[in-house]
Amino acid sequence: MGTIHTFFVISIIFSCLSGSVDVHFITKRDASLDDRKDCPPVEGQPQPPTRVDTTARLQALRTEMGTADVDVYIIPSEDAHQSEYPPSYDLRRSYISGLSGSAGIAVVTATKAALWTDGRYHLQADDELDCNWILMKDGVEGVPTMTEWIIEQMMNSTTKNVGASPFLLSSSKWKTYEEAFTQEAITMKSVGANDLIDKIWTSGRPEKPKTPINALPLKFAGRSWQDKINDLRSEMTKKHAGAFIVTSLDETAWLFNIRANDILYNPFVVSYAIVEMNQISLYLIDSSTKLSQTPTDEETTETLYEHLNTNQDGTCTGKTGLCVKVLEYNQSGLLTDIETLAETSQSLKVWVTILCNQAIYETIPETQVIQANSKVALIKSMKNSVERAGMQNSHIRDAVALINFMTKLEKEVKEGKKWTEVSAAADLKTYRFDQEYNRGLSFNSISGVGSNGAIIHYSPSNITDKQITTSEMYLLDSGGQYLDGTTDVTRTFHFGTPTEYEKECYTLVLMGHIDLALTKWPRGLYGRDFDAIARHPLWDVGLVYRHGTGHGIGAYLSVHEGPGRISISHAVNPSDEPLDENMFFSDEPGYYEAGKFGIRLETIVMTEIVDTKYHFDATTMLGFKAITLVPYEPHLINFSMLSQRQIDWLNAYHKRVENEVGPKLSGEPLEWMKTRTQQITTSSPASIILPSILLICITSILSLLK
Amino acid sequence: MGTIHTFFVISIIFSCLSGSVDVHFITKRDASLDDRKDCPPVEGQPQPPTRVDTTARLQALRTEMGTADVDVYIIPSEDAHQSEYPPSYDLRRSYISGLSGSAGIAVVTATKAALWTDGRYHLQADDELDCNWILMKDGVEGVPTMTEWIIEQMMNSTTKNVGASPFLLSSSKWKTYEEAFTQEAITMKSVGANDLIDKIWTSGRPEKPKTPINALPLKFAGRSWQDKINDLRSEMTKKHAGAFIVTSLDETAWLFNIRANDILYNPFVVSYAIVEMNQISLYLIDSSTKLSQTPTDEETTETLYEHLNTNQDGTCTGKTGLCVKVLEYNQSGLLTDIETLAETSQSLKVWVTILCNQAIYETIPETQVIQANSKVALIKSMKNSVERAGMQNSHIRDAVALINFMTKLEKEVKEGKKWTEVSAAADLKTYRFDQEYNRGLSFNSISGVGSNGAIIHYSPSNITDKQITTSEMYLLDSGGQYLDGTTDVTRTFHFGTPTEYEKECYTLVLMGHIDLALTKWPRGLYGRDFDAIARHPLWDVGLVYRHGTGHGIGAYLSVHEGPGRISISHAVNPSDEPLDENMFFSDEPGYYEAGKFGIRLETIVMTEIVDTKYHFDATTMLGFKAITLVPYEPHLINFSMLSQRQIDWLNAYHKRVENEVGPKLSGEPLEWMKTRTQQITTSSPASIILPSILLICITSILSLLK
C-alpha cells in the first residue's frame, strides 16, 4: 500500500516581481472552497453520499475553542504514540473532518476549517469532506503549508493563540510550528490533558482498546526480549543515557515480544515503556487482568506475567534475571513517573525519540533530555535471521493465497459472474485466513475498479462499490499478518483487452519498479536519494505519481514502519535513517488517472550486501532481493519498451515464482501462474528477419538446384 | 569544477550490540594520526615537500586560546560573507592548517588539531597537512562529525568553551553547533571582533582587498539595479520585511550591477548592503576613492557614483530617482547601523538570510528578525533573457578557445614535445584571454595527468607537476570569466591507447552524464532528488565518486552559486531551493582511482520547461539543455555499453557542436573537432549480418543461374 509519508510539497513562494524581464513566477494561490466539487451546496441538490456532515461538530468545537481561549485548533491524525493507524477511539481527525483516510491534519478557526492531506487522499478527501472544509492538497503547486495558512488567517487577529493537545503532536512538530509562528507573534498554546475533541466527542465514540496480550514465541521473534533490552542498554551507555522512553507502539510490541489487537490490522498493545539501567517499566491498560489472562493465540504457551518474568501483580519482588515491572497505563501517571525519575537523579539523561509527544518532552528538564532517533526502531528494522526467514516464508504463503483467489476471480469474471470490489476483497480475506500462521489482514484491502483504482488509498464501501468486469483495470493492494511476517502486495489486472495506453502506462510503471529493484548503492544513502530511479520512466513522458515509492514493513508488526523509506520529499523527516542491510521495503511506483484507472505494482524487497564487478575504496554496496513472489501480467506489458536488463530481471523473477511458489500450487492456480511466468525471449529485428531470409535463400537455391 | 557542497556523510553510529544474532554493525572508528601518510615523522626521513609546517602557528594559537579562555577553537574556511572563495586576506583556515583547498573546517584543542574536508580534498589534504593534523574525511564510513569529535574531546574537561569568531560562522551553523553542544553542557563562546587567527597572523599576510569597481553595462546585465531593487522590495512587502541585509558578495555584485577583482577568479566587491523601503545603503572599502575612480573596464562608461545615482561623496542629497547611499565598509559600523535601524522602529522586521553571519544575526532583536532564504539569490539564479543569451554566447567562445588549445596540445604531445600540467594550464589561459569579453579565468585550472587526475580539486604546482604523455589519462577542468557569462568545463583525454578498463570507466561516467542531461522532472524538485540518476551506471559495477554532481553557476559571477544544486547529501542544506527554469548547473559525474587516473565530464546545462508526450494534472515538466559545446572523446567510449537513447543524445550534442562552434573554427582545430563529432550509427548484429547474408545468398543464386 502507499507509503506513510507526505510526498514533496512544492514550495515555490515566489511571485510577481514587478516589471521583471521574462523570469517565470508561480503565485501561491488562495486556497478556498471553490476547489471543492459541489461546493457550496446548492439548495435541493443532494451532496455526494460519502460526505460526512460536520456542521454540528464544528459548532461544538468552536464553542470549546472560545472557552479554552484559542483562536485556531489543530487536530492531527495521530494518537499519543504518534501512530499512523491509531485505535478507533483516537480517530479524532476523522471524527471532526469526515476524512477516513490515514493521513491528514485538520485546522479549525472561528470561521474556517481546512484539511491538509497528501496525494493518496486528494480524491477521497473531496468525496468525504463536506462543504465546511477547504481541501489543501499537499504536493500540488501553490498550496500553502499549514503554518503559512494559519499565519495568513491570524494576520488581523488581536489574539493569536493556536491550540493543540500536547499528547497528540510530536515534540518535533510542536517545535517546528512554534518556530514558524514566533516571528508572527503567534503562540502555540497547549490545552494540556483537556483535548477539545475529547470534550465534544461524547456519543458514538468507540471504547478504549484493551485486547488480550499474547507473548510471541522465540521461534518467530528470533531474539528474546531480555537480549533486546541488553542491546538497547548498550546503546544507552554509548549515548550516556540512563533512561530510554519507548513511546511508539510497534517498538513496545517488538521490544517485549508481545502482540495484541488494540489497533485494527496492527497487532499492537497500547503501552509505554521506560527502560533504565536497573529497571524496566511497562505501562498497560487493564494491566492486572492482562498479566494473568490465558493466552488467546494457540502458539503462545506462556501467560504474560511468566513471559515478562514478573509476579502476577506486575511487581518484580523476589524475581531473578531481568523482570519487567508492569504498571497501569495512564497519561498523567506516566508523566509523574518521568518527573520523579528526572528529579531523583539530576545527572541522569533521559533519551526520547524525535517522535515522542510534546507532553512527555516538556516534562523532562532541558538539561536532562537527549532527543535522538530511536535505536529500537533502527534495530527492529534490520531483521534478524529468524525474522528474515519468516518474512520470506510468509510471503510465499501469501502468494499462494493471492494466486488461488485470483485464478477463481479471473475465471468467474470472464464467465460473467458478478464480482464487485467489496465481494472480491471479502473473499480474498478467507484465502489468507486459511494460510498457516495467519493472524488477519495487515490493512483494509484496496480493491479498485477503473476510476476507483485512481483513488490511491481507496477503501471500497457499499456506496462506491463497482463491479469487476473485463473492460476496466482492477487494482488490488492487500496484505496479511502472519506470526512470522507481514505482507503487502499490489498487482494491477485487466481481464479483457487493455488499450494501448493502459499497456503503455502499466509498462512505464513496471520499468520504474524493475529499475529500482535493480539499483545498487553505496551504504549510507537514504531511500530518498534514489527514489527518482523508479519515477524516471514516467517522468520522461510527463507522468507523475504523488506518493512515496517505498515504505518499511515490519515482521508481524506494522505494514508501514520506519526509520528508512524510499521517498522523495521536500520536508526531510528528521527521524529518517539510511537504508542498511536486512531491511524490508515496498517497491511500489504507480500511475493514477483521475476518473479512469489506477496502476500500482508493489513488491516487498529486502536490502542485502551485493557483490559488484569492481570495488571502490572498501565501499559496501547494497541492493534489493524481491520477497513478494506474485507474477506480473504479461498481456499488460509492451515488451518492446523494456531494456534487455529489465527483461532479464523479469525472467529471473518469474523463474523464482515458479520455483518457490509453484510447488505449493496445483490445478488451475498452477496453470494461472504458468501463463504469466513464461520466459520472455527478446525478439530483436535480427532474430525475426534472419531465419526468414535464410529460409527464402535456401529454398531459392534448392529450387534452382533441382 | 567539482561542486561546493560536502557529499553525504555516512552516519551510521551503530555499533557492537552485545550478543546480537546476526545484525551487521559499523563501529565509528577512532580518528587518529595513524591514518596519515608518513606520520608521525621519522627522524631523518623528510616529510612530503607539499606539507606546511604549522607547529609554531598552532603554538601561538594555543597561547591566544588560553588568554581568551576557550578550550577549543573553530576556524572555518569562510569570510564574514560566507564566501566559498574568500579574499586571500581571509584564508585563515588555510593559514592555520596548510590545506590550500577551498573546503574544510579546522578545530584546535590544547593538544590536538583536526581538519574535516570533503572527498574533493582527501588526497590533497594528506599531501598538505603536516603531522600536527588529524585528517577527517567527510563521506568516509566511520568518520565522526565535527561536533561529535568535539564532544568526545570535552568529555573529561572541567571547562567546556568552544570558541569561534561570530563573523566567520553563519548563524545557522552557529545554531546547529549550539544545539549539538547544549546537552553536553558545552558552550559556544563568541570571541567578538577579536578573531584569534587575526591576532597571530601578523606577518606575511596579504593586504585587505580594494580593487577598482566597474559598473556592468545593461547590455550584459539585462536588468538595471533600479529594477532589481524594485523586485526585491516587492518580495520584502510580501514578507512584511522593512529591511533586507545583503551579505553575500555575489548578491551585492549582481544586485547593483557592479564588478571588481577583490577575490581571485570571482569578480566581486567586498561589501554589504541594506535595502530599506526608502533607502539603500552600500558599504564599500575605501569608498570615497572608488566612487570617482575612472573605470578600468573598457566596456564601462560610467563612474561608480554616476552608476549608483549618488553624489560624489556617496550621499543622496538632492538626487531624484533611486540613489544608493555609499558608506565605508567596517564591521562594527555596520553592526551599529543595524542596531539603530532596529531600534528606530521596533515594528520593523529585518530580513536576513540563512547564511548571514552570527554577528549580524545576534545584533537584531529576536522579535524583529526574519531569517529566510535570500530572494536575491533565487532571482539571480533564474537568469533573464539577456543573461541566458550571454551565457550561451560566452560558452561558444570558450569552446573555441579550448578546442584551439587542445588541437595544439594533442598534436605536440603526440610529436613528443614536452608539455606538463603547469605549462598546459598556463598556455590554455592565453587562448581564453584572446576571446571577446574575456575577463580572466573563473577558477584555477585543474590540469591533472594520471594519478594527479584522481585528486578531485588538484591544482598543479612546480612540486607536483607531471608531464602530459600518450600513456596516461589527462583531466582538464577549466573556465573563464566573460562580461556576458561564466564558464566551467571538464573533459578527460587520452592521447595514446587507453586500456579497456579506462574506456569502461569513461563510458560509465558518460552514461551517467547523459542520463542526467536527459532527465525530465516535475517542477518543485530539488537537484538532490535526482542526482542518483547520474551515479546509477557507476554504482551498478561498484564504483563511487565523492562529490556532488552539479553546482549552479553565475553570469559573470561565481563559478559556484546557489541556491539550487544537484547533490545527494546527508545534511540537507537549509538554503537549498528547488530547481526552476532558466537556471544553469554543471552536470559533472566522475570517477577517480587513487594513484592511477581521474575521469570527469562536465557540461553546463540550462533548465527549461519541456514538452512531454503526456501531461499530468497541469504539472510543469522541466529538463536540461546543454550549454557547454565541447566534444567528447570517441576513442574513450565503448559504444556497445550505450543505449540507443544515449547514442541519440550524443549524436544530437555533437551535431550542435558542429553547427554552433564549427563556424568559428578553421584549419586543424576544425578537423580536430570533426574527428570527434561524427555521428555514431548503431551497429546492431542485424545491421552487420543481414547485408553479408544477402550478399552471399544473391551471389550463390547468381552463380547457380549462370
PDB file of C-alpha atoms in Angstrom, chain A residues 8 10-24 26 141 155 175 179 182-184 222-223 227 230-231 234-235 238 240 349 366-367 369-371 375 378-379 382-385 388 501 504 515 518-526 528-530 532-533 536 539-544 546 568-570 572 578 580-582 591-592 609 612-621 645 685-686 689-690 693-694 697 700-701 704-705, chain B residues 7-8 10-24 26 141 155 175 179 182-184 222-223 227 230-231 234-235 238 240 349 366-367 369-371 375 378-379 382-385 388 501 504 515 518-526 528-530 532-533 536 539-544 546 568-570 572 578 580-582 591-592 609 612-617 619-621 645 685-686 689-690 693-694 697 700-701 704-705:
ATOM      1  CA  PHE A   8       7.158  16.532  -1.629  1.00  0.00           C
ATOM      2  CA  ILE A  10       6.160  22.200  -3.790  1.00  0.00           C
ATOM      3  CA  SER A  11       7.150  25.362  -2.090  1.00  0.00           C
ATOM      4  CA  ILE A  12       7.992  27.976  -4.593  1.00  0.00           C
ATOM      5  CA  ILE A  13       6.555  31.022  -2.915  1.00  0.00           C
ATOM      6  CA  PHE A  14       7.878  33.297  -5.481  1.00  0.00           C
ATOM      7  CA  SER A  15       5.605  35.654  -7.220  1.00  0.00           C
ATOM      8  CA  CYS A  16       5.008  38.625  -9.417  1.00  0.00           C
ATOM      9  CA  LEU A  17       8.222  40.577  -9.410  1.00  0.00           C
ATOM     10  CA  SER A  18       7.217  43.960 -10.727  1.00  0.00           C
ATOM     11  CA  GLY A  19       8.253  44.525 -14.278  1.00  0.00           C
ATOM     12  CA  SER A  20      10.564  41.539 -14.449  1.00  0.00           C
ATOM     13  CA  VAL A  21      12.010  40.909 -17.917  1.00  0.00           C
ATOM     14  CA  ASP A  22      10.988  37.362 -18.532  1.00  0.00           C
ATOM     15  CA  VAL A  23      11.535  35.334 -15.411  1.00  0.00           C
ATOM     16  CA  HIS A  24       8.743  32.879 -14.750  1.00  0.00           C
ATOM     17  CA  ILE A  26       4.369  30.937  -9.669  1.00  0.00           C
ATOM     18  CA  GLU A 141       1.705  23.642  -6.912  1.00  0.00           C
ATOM     19  CA  MET A 155      -2.849  38.381  10.282  1.00  0.00           C
ATOM     20  CA  LYS A 175       8.833  22.917  17.798  1.00  0.00           C
ATOM     21  CA  GLU A 179       9.435  28.344  15.181  1.00  0.00           C
ATOM     22  CA  THR A 182       7.266  33.007  16.673  1.00  0.00           C
ATOM     23  CA  GLN A 183       8.176  35.736  14.176  1.00  0.00           C
ATOM     24  CA  GLU A 184       4.487  36.456  13.699  1.00  0.00           C
ATOM     25  CA  GLY A 222      14.303 -14.707  16.781  1.00  0.00           C
ATOM     26  CA  ARG A 223      15.611 -12.855  19.804  1.00  0.00           C
ATOM     27  CA  ASP A 227      18.583  -9.805  24.730  1.00  0.00           C
ATOM     28  CA  ASN A 230      20.621  -5.654  26.691  1.00  0.00           C
ATOM     29  CA  ASP A 231      21.152  -4.415  23.142  1.00  0.00           C
ATOM     30  CA  SER A 234      24.493  -0.907  25.247  1.00  0.00           C
ATOM     31  CA  GLU A 235      23.225   1.874  23.007  1.00  0.00           C
ATOM     32  CA  LYS A 238      27.190   4.841  24.385  1.00  0.00           C
ATOM     33  CA  HIS A 240      25.352   8.408  28.196  1.00  0.00           C
ATOM     34  CA  LYS A 349      19.945  11.794  30.997  1.00  0.00           C
ATOM     35  CA  GLU A 366      16.074  20.685  29.243  1.00  0.00           C
ATOM     36  CA  THR A 367      19.461  19.799  30.762  1.00  0.00           C
ATOM     37  CA  VAL A 369      16.822  15.392  27.820  1.00  0.00           C
ATOM     38  CA  ILE A 370      18.560  13.660  24.921  1.00  0.00           C
ATOM     39  CA  GLN A 371      16.396  13.766  21.846  1.00  0.00           C
ATOM     40  CA  LYS A 375      17.700   2.853  18.316  1.00  0.00           C
ATOM     41  CA  LEU A 378      16.588   1.062  13.790  1.00  0.00           C
ATOM     42  CA  ILE A 379      17.498  -2.327  15.276  1.00  0.00           C
ATOM     43  CA  MET A 382      17.254  -4.611  10.480  1.00  0.00           C
ATOM     44  CA  LYS A 383      15.608  -8.025  10.751  1.00  0.00           C
ATOM     45  CA  ASN A 384      17.427 -10.915  12.400  1.00  0.00           C
ATOM     46  CA  SER A 385      17.888 -14.219  10.542  1.00  0.00           C
ATOM     47  CA  ARG A 388      14.182 -12.765   7.551  1.00  0.00           C
ATOM     48  CA  TYR A 501      -2.403   3.497 -23.498  1.00  0.00           C
ATOM     49  CA  GLU A 504       1.996   1.776 -22.035  1.00  0.00           C
ATOM     50  CA  ASP A 515      14.867  -0.252 -12.245  1.00  0.00           C
ATOM     51  CA  LEU A 518      17.947  -3.445  -9.790  1.00  0.00           C
ATOM     52  CA  THR A 519      19.531  -0.461  -8.051  1.00  0.00           C
ATOM     53  CA  LYS A 520      22.791  -0.915  -6.205  1.00  0.00           C
ATOM     54  CA  TRP A 521      24.029   1.893  -3.983  1.00  0.00           C
ATOM     55  CA  PRO A 522      26.851   2.622  -1.534  1.00  0.00           C
ATOM     56  CA  ARG A 523      25.887   2.046   2.090  1.00  0.00           C
ATOM     57  CA  GLY A 524      24.978   5.247   3.876  1.00  0.00           C
ATOM     58  CA  LEU A 525      22.376   6.621   1.489  1.00  0.00           C
ATOM     59  CA  TYR A 526      18.791   7.408   2.316  1.00  0.00           C
ATOM     60  CA  ARG A 528      15.037   9.496  -0.844  1.00  0.00           C
ATOM     61  CA  ASP A 529      18.382   9.661  -2.612  1.00  0.00           C
ATOM     62  CA  PHE A 530      17.345   7.186  -5.290  1.00  0.00           C
ATOM     63  CA  ALA A 532      13.879   9.125  -8.687  1.00  0.00           C
ATOM     64  CA  ILE A 533      15.102   5.949 -10.353  1.00  0.00           C
ATOM     65  CA  HIS A 536      12.256   8.341 -14.237  1.00  0.00           C
ATOM     66  CA  TRP A 539       8.688  11.493 -15.960  1.00  0.00           C
ATOM     67  CA  ASP A 540      10.114  11.003 -19.445  1.00  0.00           C
ATOM     68  CA  VAL A 541       6.594  11.085 -20.879  1.00  0.00           C
ATOM     69  CA  GLY A 542       5.263  13.689 -18.434  1.00  0.00           C
ATOM     70  CA  LEU A 543       3.560  11.375 -15.937  1.00  0.00           C
ATOM     71  CA  VAL A 544       3.784  11.677 -12.153  1.00  0.00           C
ATOM     72  CA  ARG A 546       2.026  11.616  -5.846  1.00  0.00           C
ATOM     73  CA  ILE A 568      11.492  11.999  -2.385  1.00  0.00           C
ATOM     74  CA  SER A 569      10.298  14.653  -0.043  1.00  0.00           C
ATOM     75  CA  HIS A 570      10.513  18.320   0.401  1.00  0.00           C
ATOM     76  CA  VAL A 572      13.172  15.838   5.123  1.00  0.00           C
ATOM     77  CA  PRO A 578      19.776   5.500   5.749  1.00  0.00           C
ATOM     78  CA  ASP A 580      21.031  -0.597   5.687  1.00  0.00           C
ATOM     79  CA  GLU A 581      21.170  -4.333   5.145  1.00  0.00           C
ATOM     80  CA  ASN A 582      18.380  -6.749   6.123  1.00  0.00           C
ATOM     81  CA  TYR A 591       0.214   5.856 -12.105  1.00  0.00           C
ATOM     82  CA  TYR A 592      -3.276   7.209 -11.492  1.00  0.00           C
ATOM     83  CA  ILE A 609      25.046  -6.580   0.641  1.00  0.00           C
ATOM     84  CA  THR A 612      29.812  -5.901  -7.818  1.00  0.00           C
ATOM     85  CA  LYS A 613      32.217  -6.163 -10.738  1.00  0.00           C
ATOM     86  CA  TYR A 614      34.597  -3.645  -9.130  1.00  0.00           C
ATOM     87  CA  HIS A 615      35.129  -2.390  -5.588  1.00  0.00           C
ATOM     88  CA  PHE A 616      35.804   1.219  -4.695  1.00  0.00           C
ATOM     89  CA  ASP A 617      37.864   2.049  -1.624  1.00  0.00           C
ATOM     90  CA  ALA A 618      36.186  -0.567   0.610  1.00  0.00           C
ATOM     91  CA  THR A 619      32.732   0.885  -0.060  1.00  0.00           C
ATOM     92  CA  THR A 620      29.974  -1.589   0.788  1.00  0.00           C
ATOM     93  CA  MET A 621      27.331  -1.792  -1.925  1.00  0.00           C
ATOM     94  CA  ARG A 645      18.273  -5.754 -18.361  1.00  0.00           C
ATOM     95  CA  PRO A 685      14.587  -7.492 -35.602  1.00  0.00           C
ATOM     96  CA  ALA A 686      17.593  -9.718 -36.348  1.00  0.00           C
ATOM     97  CA  ILE A 689      14.186 -11.471 -40.011  1.00  0.00           C
ATOM     98  CA  LEU A 690      17.295 -13.638 -40.193  1.00  0.00           C
ATOM     99  CA  ILE A 693      15.711 -14.627 -45.125  1.00  0.00           C
ATOM    100  CA  LEU A 694      17.770 -17.775 -44.644  1.00  0.00           C
ATOM    101  CA  CYS A 697      17.513 -18.083 -49.665  1.00  0.00           C
ATOM    102  CA  SER A 700      15.589 -20.486 -53.814  1.00  0.00           C
ATOM    103  CA  ILE A 701      18.950 -22.248 -54.029  1.00  0.00           C
ATOM    104  CA  LEU A 704      17.423 -23.751 -58.641  1.00  0.00           C
ATOM    105  CA  LEU A 705      19.498 -26.847 -57.877  1.00  0.00           C
TER     106      LEU A 705
ATOM    107  CA  PHE B   7      28.935  14.914  -0.184  1.00  0.00           C
ATOM    108  CA  PHE B   8      26.825  12.715   2.055  1.00  0.00           C
ATOM    109  CA  ILE B  10      27.709   8.386   6.344  1.00  0.00           C
ATOM    110  CA  SER B  11      26.376   8.484   9.809  1.00  0.00           C
ATOM    111  CA  ILE B  12      25.618   5.040  10.997  1.00  0.00           C
ATOM    112  CA  ILE B  13      26.708   5.314  14.573  1.00  0.00           C
ATOM    113  CA  PHE B  14      25.514   1.937  15.416  1.00  0.00           C
ATOM    114  CA  SER B  15      27.831  -0.481  16.982  1.00  0.00           C
ATOM    115  CA  CYS B  16      28.508  -3.700  18.834  1.00  0.00           C
ATOM    116  CA  LEU B  17      25.171  -4.687  20.302  1.00  0.00           C
ATOM    117  CA  SER B  18      26.029  -7.291  22.878  1.00  0.00           C
ATOM    118  CA  GLY B  19      25.311 -10.783  21.702  1.00  0.00           C
ATOM    119  CA  SER B  20      23.273  -9.750  18.683  1.00  0.00           C
ATOM    120  CA  VAL B  21      22.184 -12.666  16.492  1.00  0.00           C
ATOM    121  CA  ASP B  22      23.405 -11.578  13.113  1.00  0.00           C
ATOM    122  CA  VAL B  23      22.717  -7.924  12.609  1.00  0.00           C
ATOM    123  CA  HIS B  24      25.579  -6.095  10.943  1.00  0.00           C
ATOM    124  CA  ILE B  26      29.564  -0.439  11.836  1.00  0.00           C
ATOM    125  CA  GLU B 141      32.365   5.380   6.750  1.00  0.00           C
ATOM    126  CA  MET B 155      34.171  14.697  27.851  1.00  0.00           C
ATOM    127  CA  LYS B 175      22.832  27.436  15.976  1.00  0.00           C
ATOM    128  CA  GLU B 179      22.140  22.681  19.663  1.00  0.00           C
ATOM    129  CA  THR B 182      23.827  22.137  24.723  1.00  0.00           C
ATOM    130  CA  GLN B 183      23.005  18.650  26.002  1.00  0.00           C
ATOM    131  CA  GLU B 184      26.664  18.132  26.809  1.00  0.00           C
ATOM    132  CA  GLY B 222      19.889  42.569 -18.754  1.00  0.00           C
ATOM    133  CA  ARG B 223      18.197  44.424 -15.924  1.00  0.00           C
ATOM    134  CA  ASP B 227      14.557  47.356 -11.384  1.00  0.00           C
ATOM    135  CA  ASN B 230      12.076  47.185  -7.037  1.00  0.00           C
ATOM    136  CA  ASP B 231      11.815  43.412  -7.483  1.00  0.00           C
ATOM    137  CA  SER B 234       8.087  43.568  -3.773  1.00  0.00           C
ATOM    138  CA  GLU B 235       9.382  40.422  -2.119  1.00  0.00           C
ATOM    139  CA  LYS B 238       5.101  40.124   0.754  1.00  0.00           C
ATOM    140  CA  HIS B 240       6.324  42.109   5.761  1.00  0.00           C
ATOM    141  CA  LYS B 349      11.207  43.459  10.552  1.00  0.00           C
ATOM    142  CA  GLU B 366      14.615  38.249  18.157  1.00  0.00           C
ATOM    143  CA  THR B 367      11.179  39.794  17.676  1.00  0.00           C
ATOM    144  CA  VAL B 369      14.374  39.238  12.731  1.00  0.00           C
ATOM    145  CA  ILE B 370      13.049  37.292   9.769  1.00  0.00           C
ATOM    146  CA  GLN B 371      15.502  34.605   8.747  1.00  0.00           C
ATOM    147  CA  LYS B 375      15.261  36.112  -2.693  1.00  0.00           C
ATOM    148  CA  LEU B 378      16.907  32.885  -6.110  1.00  0.00           C
ATOM    149  CA  ILE B 379      16.087  35.638  -8.615  1.00  0.00           C
ATOM    150  CA  MET B 382      16.935  32.338 -12.705  1.00  0.00           C
ATOM    151  CA  LYS B 383      18.760  34.170 -15.464  1.00  0.00           C
ATOM    152  CA  ASN B 384      16.977  36.801 -17.551  1.00  0.00           C
ATOM    153  CA  SER B 385      16.905  36.547 -21.347  1.00  0.00           C
ATOM    154  CA  ARG B 388      20.781  33.458 -20.968  1.00  0.00           C
ATOM    155  CA  TYR B 501      39.254  -0.521 -18.111  1.00  0.00           C
ATOM    156  CA  GLU B 504      34.847   1.293 -19.454  1.00  0.00           C
ATOM    157  CA  ASP B 515      21.232  10.192 -18.338  1.00  0.00           C
ATOM    158  CA  LEU B 518      18.136  13.601 -20.457  1.00  0.00           C
ATOM    159  CA  THR B 519      16.211  13.759 -17.175  1.00  0.00           C
ATOM    160  CA  LYS B 520      12.817  15.405 -17.128  1.00  0.00           C
ATOM    161  CA  TRP B 521      11.192  16.089 -13.760  1.00  0.00           C
ATOM    162  CA  PRO B 522       8.115  17.785 -12.326  1.00  0.00           C
ATOM    163  CA  ARG B 523       8.749  21.361 -11.196  1.00  0.00           C
ATOM    164  CA  GLY B 524       9.290  21.618  -7.469  1.00  0.00           C
ATOM    165  CA  LEU B 525      12.016  19.036  -7.013  1.00  0.00           C
ATOM    166  CA  TYR B 526      15.440  19.666  -5.583  1.00  0.00           C
ATOM    167  CA  ARG B 528      19.354  16.148  -4.719  1.00  0.00           C
ATOM    168  CA  ASP B 529      16.194  14.272  -5.653  1.00  0.00           C
ATOM    169  CA  PHE B 530      17.638  13.027  -8.921  1.00  0.00           C
ATOM    170  CA  ALA B 532      21.295   9.334  -8.294  1.00  0.00           C
ATOM    171  CA  ILE B 533      20.434   9.163 -11.992  1.00  0.00           C
ATOM    172  CA  HIS B 536      23.480   4.788 -11.231  1.00  0.00           C
ATOM    173  CA  TRP B 539      27.016   2.096  -8.808  1.00  0.00           C
ATOM    174  CA  ASP B 540      25.963  -0.906 -10.882  1.00  0.00           C
ATOM    175  CA  VAL B 541      29.594  -2.005 -11.075  1.00  0.00           C
ATOM    176  CA  GLY B 542      30.532  -0.879  -7.554  1.00  0.00           C
ATOM    177  CA  LEU B 543      32.113   2.496  -8.380  1.00  0.00           C
ATOM    178  CA  VAL B 544      31.511   5.721  -6.499  1.00  0.00           C
ATOM    179  CA  ARG B 546      32.658  11.513  -3.660  1.00  0.00           C
ATOM    180  CA  ILE B 568      22.882  13.867  -2.777  1.00  0.00           C
ATOM    181  CA  SER B 569      23.708  14.905   0.733  1.00  0.00           C
ATOM    182  CA  HIS B 570      23.221  13.694   4.200  1.00  0.00           C
ATOM    183  CA  VAL B 572      20.249  18.851   3.733  1.00  0.00           C
ATOM    184  CA  PRO B 578      14.248  23.530  -5.930  1.00  0.00           C
ATOM    185  CA  ASP B 580      13.395  26.063 -11.545  1.00  0.00           C
ATOM    186  CA  GLU B 581      13.537  27.202 -15.130  1.00  0.00           C
ATOM    187  CA  ASN B 582      16.368  29.292 -16.605  1.00  0.00           C
ATOM    188  CA  TYR B 591      35.402   8.527 -11.342  1.00  0.00           C
ATOM    189  CA  TYR B 592      38.736   8.691  -9.536  1.00  0.00           C
ATOM    190  CA  ILE B 609      10.264  23.889 -19.489  1.00  0.00           C
ATOM    191  CA  THR B 612       6.298  15.698 -22.967  1.00  0.00           C
ATOM    192  CA  LYS B 613       4.207  13.050 -24.704  1.00  0.00           C
ATOM    193  CA  TYR B 614       1.527  13.237 -21.983  1.00  0.00           C
ATOM    194  CA  HIS B 615       0.581  15.835 -19.392  1.00  0.00           C
ATOM    195  CA  PHE B 616      -0.394  15.028 -15.829  1.00  0.00           C
ATOM    196  CA  ASP B 617      -2.779  17.292 -13.964  1.00  0.00           C
ATOM    197  CA  THR B 619       2.229  19.521 -13.850  1.00  0.00           C
ATOM    198  CA  THR B 620       5.045  21.517 -15.433  1.00  0.00           C
ATOM    199  CA  MET B 621       7.931  19.340 -16.520  1.00  0.00           C
ATOM    200  CA  ARG B 645      18.787   6.902 -26.246  1.00  0.00           C
ATOM    201  CA  PRO B 685      24.012  -7.574 -35.066  1.00  0.00           C
ATOM    202  CA  ALA B 686      21.178  -7.350 -37.620  1.00  0.00           C
ATOM    203  CA  ILE B 689      24.935  -9.682 -40.534  1.00  0.00           C
ATOM    204  CA  LEU B 690      21.977  -9.020 -42.813  1.00  0.00           C
ATOM    205  CA  ILE B 693      23.963 -12.903 -45.729  1.00  0.00           C
ATOM    206  CA  LEU B 694      22.041 -11.185 -48.507  1.00  0.00           C
ATOM    207  CA  CYS B 697      22.701 -15.551 -50.965  1.00  0.00           C
ATOM    208  CA  SER B 700      25.067 -18.093 -54.763  1.00  0.00           C
ATOM    209  CA  ILE B 701      21.835 -17.689 -56.708  1.00  0.00           C
ATOM    210  CA  LEU B 704      23.785 -21.059 -59.933  1.00  0.00           C
ATOM    211  CA  LEU B 705      21.837 -19.125 -62.551  1.00  0.00           C
TER     212      LEU B 705
END
